[in-house]
XYZ file of C-alpha atoms in Angstrom:
137
model
C 24.946 -0.807 1.952
C 22.726 0.767 -0.707
C 19.098 -0.174 -1.014
C 19.681 -1.543 -4.511
C 21.925 -4.178 -2.951
C 19.397 -4.736 -0.169
C 17.939 -7.977 -1.437
C 20.808 -9.104 -3.642
C 22.656 -10.706 -0.771
C 19.436 -12.249 0.496
C 18.486 -13.986 -2.690
C 21.919 -15.164 -3.745
C 23.077 -16.623 -0.460
C 19.743 -17.938 0.767
C 19.359 -20.494 -1.980
C 20.899 -23.777 -0.858
C 18.860 -26.068 1.354
C 17.782 -29.661 0.829
C 18.115 -33.288 1.761
C 16.609 -35.758 -0.716
C 17.776 -36.625 -4.210
C 15.378 -34.910 -6.615
C 14.799 -34.666 -10.316
C 16.410 -32.033 -12.544
C 19.948 -33.122 -11.645
C 19.877 -31.681 -8.127
C 20.795 -33.610 -4.966
C 17.508 -32.404 -3.379
C 13.891 -31.742 -4.343
C 13.934 -27.953 -4.215
C 15.947 -24.883 -3.357
C 14.878 -21.888 -1.290
C 14.655 -18.168 -1.870
C 15.042 -16.322 1.426
C 14.708 -12.539 1.644
C 15.557 -10.220 4.504
C 16.255 -6.549 5.069
C 18.510 -4.534 7.404
C 17.280 -3.441 10.828
C 14.442 -0.887 10.694
C 14.149 -1.210 6.875
C 10.852 -2.967 6.334
C 10.033 -3.834 2.737
C 7.195 -5.468 0.823
C 8.337 -7.953 -1.798
C 6.038 -7.550 -4.805
C 7.633 -10.474 -6.596
C 10.755 -12.577 -6.672
C 10.848 -14.487 -9.964
C 13.402 -17.158 -10.782
C 14.754 -18.427 -14.104
C 16.559 -21.750 -14.027
C 19.401 -22.953 -16.258
C 16.830 -24.636 -18.514
C 15.215 -21.200 -19.139
C 12.042 -22.065 -17.252
C 10.474 -19.121 -15.434
C 9.034 -19.481 -11.926
C 6.848 -16.408 -11.369
C 6.261 -15.176 -7.829
C 8.563 -17.765 -6.342
C 8.418 -15.468 -3.310
C 6.343 -12.451 -2.297
C 5.281 -10.741 0.914
C 7.103 -9.040 3.765
C 10.847 -9.659 4.023
C 12.301 -10.720 7.350
C 13.622 -7.883 9.531
C 15.391 -8.145 12.864
C 14.220 -5.224 14.988
C 16.211 -5.013 18.235
C 14.430 -5.040 21.600
C 12.982 -1.700 22.682
C 14.199 -0.231 19.376
C 17.648 0.238 20.949
C 19.714 -1.220 18.116
C 22.089 0.403 15.665
C 20.095 1.351 12.548
C 23.222 1.347 10.362
C 24.042 -1.680 8.276
C 23.110 -5.313 8.566
C 22.684 -7.376 11.758
C 25.566 -9.638 12.745
C 23.552 -12.820 12.200
C 20.706 -12.018 9.802
C 19.433 -15.585 9.455
C 18.062 -16.971 6.208
C 15.056 -14.698 5.869
C 11.442 -15.341 5.031
C 11.087 -17.418 1.944
C 9.689 -20.270 -0.044
C 11.048 -23.412 -1.626
C 11.098 -23.648 -5.412
C 10.279 -27.237 -6.412
C 10.672 -28.687 -9.898
C 13.321 -26.174 -10.933
C 16.880 -26.788 -11.972
C 19.647 -24.597 -10.583
C 18.706 -20.897 -10.847
C 20.621 -18.673 -13.255
C 18.691 -15.415 -12.678
C 16.467 -13.980 -9.976
C 14.374 -10.846 -10.450
C 13.204 -9.028 -7.309
C 10.851 -6.038 -7.152
C 10.168 -4.545 -3.735
C 8.636 -1.480 -2.104
C 10.163 0.303 0.815
C 7.671 0.664 3.671
C 9.741 3.529 5.072
C 9.689 5.734 1.980
C 7.401 5.874 -1.060
C 9.860 4.110 -3.364
C 9.880 0.946 -5.462
C 13.102 -0.864 -6.347
C 13.987 -3.757 -8.617
C 17.067 -5.854 -9.193
C 18.191 -8.593 -11.549
C 20.512 -11.002 -9.804
C 22.643 -13.224 -12.000
C 23.646 -16.362 -10.114
C 27.363 -17.021 -10.666
C 28.425 -20.408 -11.973
C 30.360 -21.072 -8.758
C 27.126 -20.806 -6.762
C 25.339 -23.045 -9.275
C 28.071 -25.681 -8.927
C 27.892 -25.475 -5.133
C 24.133 -26.082 -5.311
C 24.662 -29.259 -7.366
C 27.289 -30.725 -5.036
C 25.594 -33.084 -2.548
C 26.245 -32.489 1.140
C 25.408 -34.646 4.135
C 22.778 -33.018 6.317
C 20.613 -34.023 9.220
C 16.982 -33.940 8.082
């Protein structure tokens, strides 16, 4: 998987978590941005900004080191993603409606390179985030 797609999967699929009915039309108080990287690919997240469907911008909704699963004794396969990557390091975004766009800028700690990506959240994901689910909290 290319490095440009590195955080795309993380941000898009790490969004839905919550239990209580909140404001802004969501069945919970906040949603989560979780970021992770493939094995041995450590990155520094400069910023992960979110724009909700009401065009409100949430700057630096997430920043810092992304989660990485490094196998024991460095004996893992460095190719690709781990089988169960988890939900990554992240933060909850409170007071926001459903996200429509996420901007991520990150630096590779392996090479002197900076990357950025704009992630448009599909309407199907937005609808799934609005649908209430029973969860143990």
